[in-house]
Amino acid sequence: MVDSKGILNADRIDVKGDKNKWGICKKTNKGGRSGNIKVTMRDSDVCIALSTSWSRHHKARMGGRYSGRFFPAVLRGALDVPATRIIDDMYVREAVAVGMKAVGQGLAERKMSIEELDAVVREKIFKVE
């Protein structure tokens, strides 16, 4: 995990003084890495950024940028648990929950049963009938 000053690590006084950053540091940097964002990205599979400014400048080298704003509950839940991975089923469950909320608020055109919704999700997302 990186902030504007670099990788969150145990040698940084500002990290030790911030309980949130310290907690993140202990969970995400057990190897004691230090350096800036460029050092962090070496040999990394994923970049989760709270700001798009860095990734915007490097998008040509990156496979793409994705925002968590479309599935915030999945990301929030993964951080709260803490999950070691995010699986496709988590996104499907959130999409179903959002859809059911829309139905409940009268924003959807047609109400579907859970079974109908499951069939639609399977057909559209997983291409399974």
Coordinates of C-alpha atoms in Angstrom, one line a residue:
M1 CA 0.0 0.0 0.0
V2 CA 1.3 3.4 -0.9
D3 CA 0.4 7.0 0.0
S4 CA 1.8 10.3 -1.3
K5 CA 5.1 9.7 0.5
G6 CA 5.7 6.2 -0.6
I7 CA 5.2 2.6 0.5
L8 CA 3.7 2.3 4.0
N9 CA 6.4 0.6 6.1
A10 CA 7.4 0.3 9.7
D11 CA 10.4 2.6 9.3
R12 CA 8.1 5.6 8.6
I13 CA 7.3 7.7 11.7
D14 CA 4.2 9.2 10.1
V15 CA 2.8 5.6 9.5
K16 CA 3.4 4.6 13.1
G17 CA 1.6 7.7 14.3
D18 CA -1.5 7.0 12.2
K19 CA -3.4 3.9 13.5
N20 CA -5.2 3.4 10.2
K21 CA -2.0 3.5 8.1
W22 CA -0.2 1.4 10.7
G23 CA -2.8 -1.3 10.6
I24 CA -2.7 -1.3 6.8
C25 CA 1.1 -1.4 6.9
K26 CA 1.2 -4.4 9.2
K27 CA -1.2 -6.3 6.9
T28 CA 0.1 -5.4 3.5
N29 CA 3.9 -4.9 3.9
K30 CA 5.1 -7.9 6.0
G31 CA 8.3 -7.9 3.9
G32 CA 9.2 -4.4 4.9
R33 CA 9.4 -3.0 1.4
S34 CA 10.1 0.8 1.0
G35 CA 10.3 3.2 -1.8
N36 CA 7.9 5.1 -4.1
I37 CA 5.0 4.0 -6.3
K38 CA 7.4 2.9 -9.1
V39 CA 9.2 0.6 -6.7
T40 CA 5.8 -0.7 -5.5
M41 CA 4.6 -1.5 -9.0
R42 CA 7.7 -3.7 -9.8
D43 CA 6.5 -7.3 -9.8
S44 CA 3.0 -6.3 -8.7
D45 CA -0.1 -7.8 -10.2
V46 CA -2.6 -5.2 -9.0
C47 CA -2.7 -1.5 -8.2
I48 CA -5.6 -0.3 -6.1
A49 CA -5.4 3.5 -6.1
L50 CA -7.5 6.0 -4.2
S51 CA -6.4 8.7 -6.8
T52 CA -6.3 8.2 -10.5
S53 CA -3.6 10.8 -11.1
W54 CA -0.7 8.3 -11.0
S55 CA -2.4 5.6 -13.1
R56 CA -3.7 8.1 -15.6
H57 CA -0.1 9.0 -16.5
H58 CA 1.0 5.4 -16.8
K59 CA -2.1 3.9 -18.5
A60 CA -0.1 3.1 -21.6
R61 CA 2.0 0.6 -19.6
M62 CA -1.0 -0.7 -17.7
G63 CA -3.5 -3.2 -18.9
G64 CA -6.2 -0.7 -18.0
R65 CA -7.7 1.1 -15.0
Y66 CA -10.7 0.0 -13.2
S67 CA -12.7 1.9 -10.5
G68 CA -14.3 0.4 -7.5
R69 CA -17.2 2.8 -7.7
F70 CA -19.3 0.3 -9.6
F71 CA -19.0 -2.4 -6.9
P72 CA -18.1 -0.5 -3.7
A73 CA -19.7 -3.0 -1.4
V74 CA -17.5 -5.8 -2.7
L75 CA -14.4 -3.8 -2.1
R76 CA -15.5 -2.5 1.2
G77 CA -16.5 -6.0 2.3
A78 CA -13.1 -7.4 1.1
L79 CA -11.3 -4.8 3.2
D80 CA -13.4 -5.3 6.3
V81 CA -13.2 -9.1 6.4
P82 CA -10.2 -9.0 5.3
A83 CA -10.5 -11.2 2.2
T84 CA -7.5 -12.7 0.6
R85 CA -9.1 -12.6 -2.8
I86 CA -12.2 -11.3 -4.6
I87 CA -14.2 -13.9 -6.7
D88 CA -16.7 -13.3 -9.4
D89 CA -19.6 -14.5 -7.2
M90 CA -19.1 -11.5 -5.0
Y91 CA -19.8 -9.2 -7.9
V92 CA -22.8 -11.2 -8.9
R93 CA -24.2 -11.1 -5.4
E94 CA -23.8 -7.4 -5.2
A95 CA -25.4 -6.9 -8.6
V96 CA -28.4 -9.0 -7.4
A97 CA -28.6 -6.9 -4.2
V98 CA -28.6 -3.7 -6.1
G99 CA -31.2 -5.0 -8.5
M100 CA -33.4 -6.1 -5.7
K101 CA -33.1 -2.7 -4.1
A102 CA -34.1 -1.1 -7.4
V103 CA -37.1 -3.4 -7.6
G104 CA -38.1 -2.6 -4.0
Q105 CA -37.9 1.1 -4.7
G106 CA -40.0 0.8 -7.8
L107 CA -37.1 1.7 -10.1
A108 CA -37.2 -1.5 -12.1
E109 CA -39.7 -2.1 -14.8
R110 CA -40.5 -5.7 -13.9
K111 CA -40.2 -7.6 -10.6
M112 CA -38.4 -10.9 -10.9
S113 CA -38.2 -13.8 -8.5
I114 CA -34.8 -14.9 -7.3
E115 CA -35.1 -17.9 -9.6
E116 CA -35.8 -15.7 -12.6
L117 CA -33.0 -13.3 -11.7
D118 CA -30.6 -16.2 -11.3
A119 CA -31.5 -17.5 -14.7
V120 CA -31.0 -14.1 -16.3
V121 CA -27.6 -13.7 -14.5
R122 CA -26.5 -17.1 -15.6
E123 CA -27.5 -16.5 -19.2
K124 CA -26.1 -13.0 -19.6
I125 CA -23.0 -13.2 -17.5
F126 CA -21.9 -16.9 -17.5
K127 CA -23.5 -17.8 -20.9
V128 CA -25.1 -20.8 -19.2
E129 CA -28.7 -21.9 -19.8

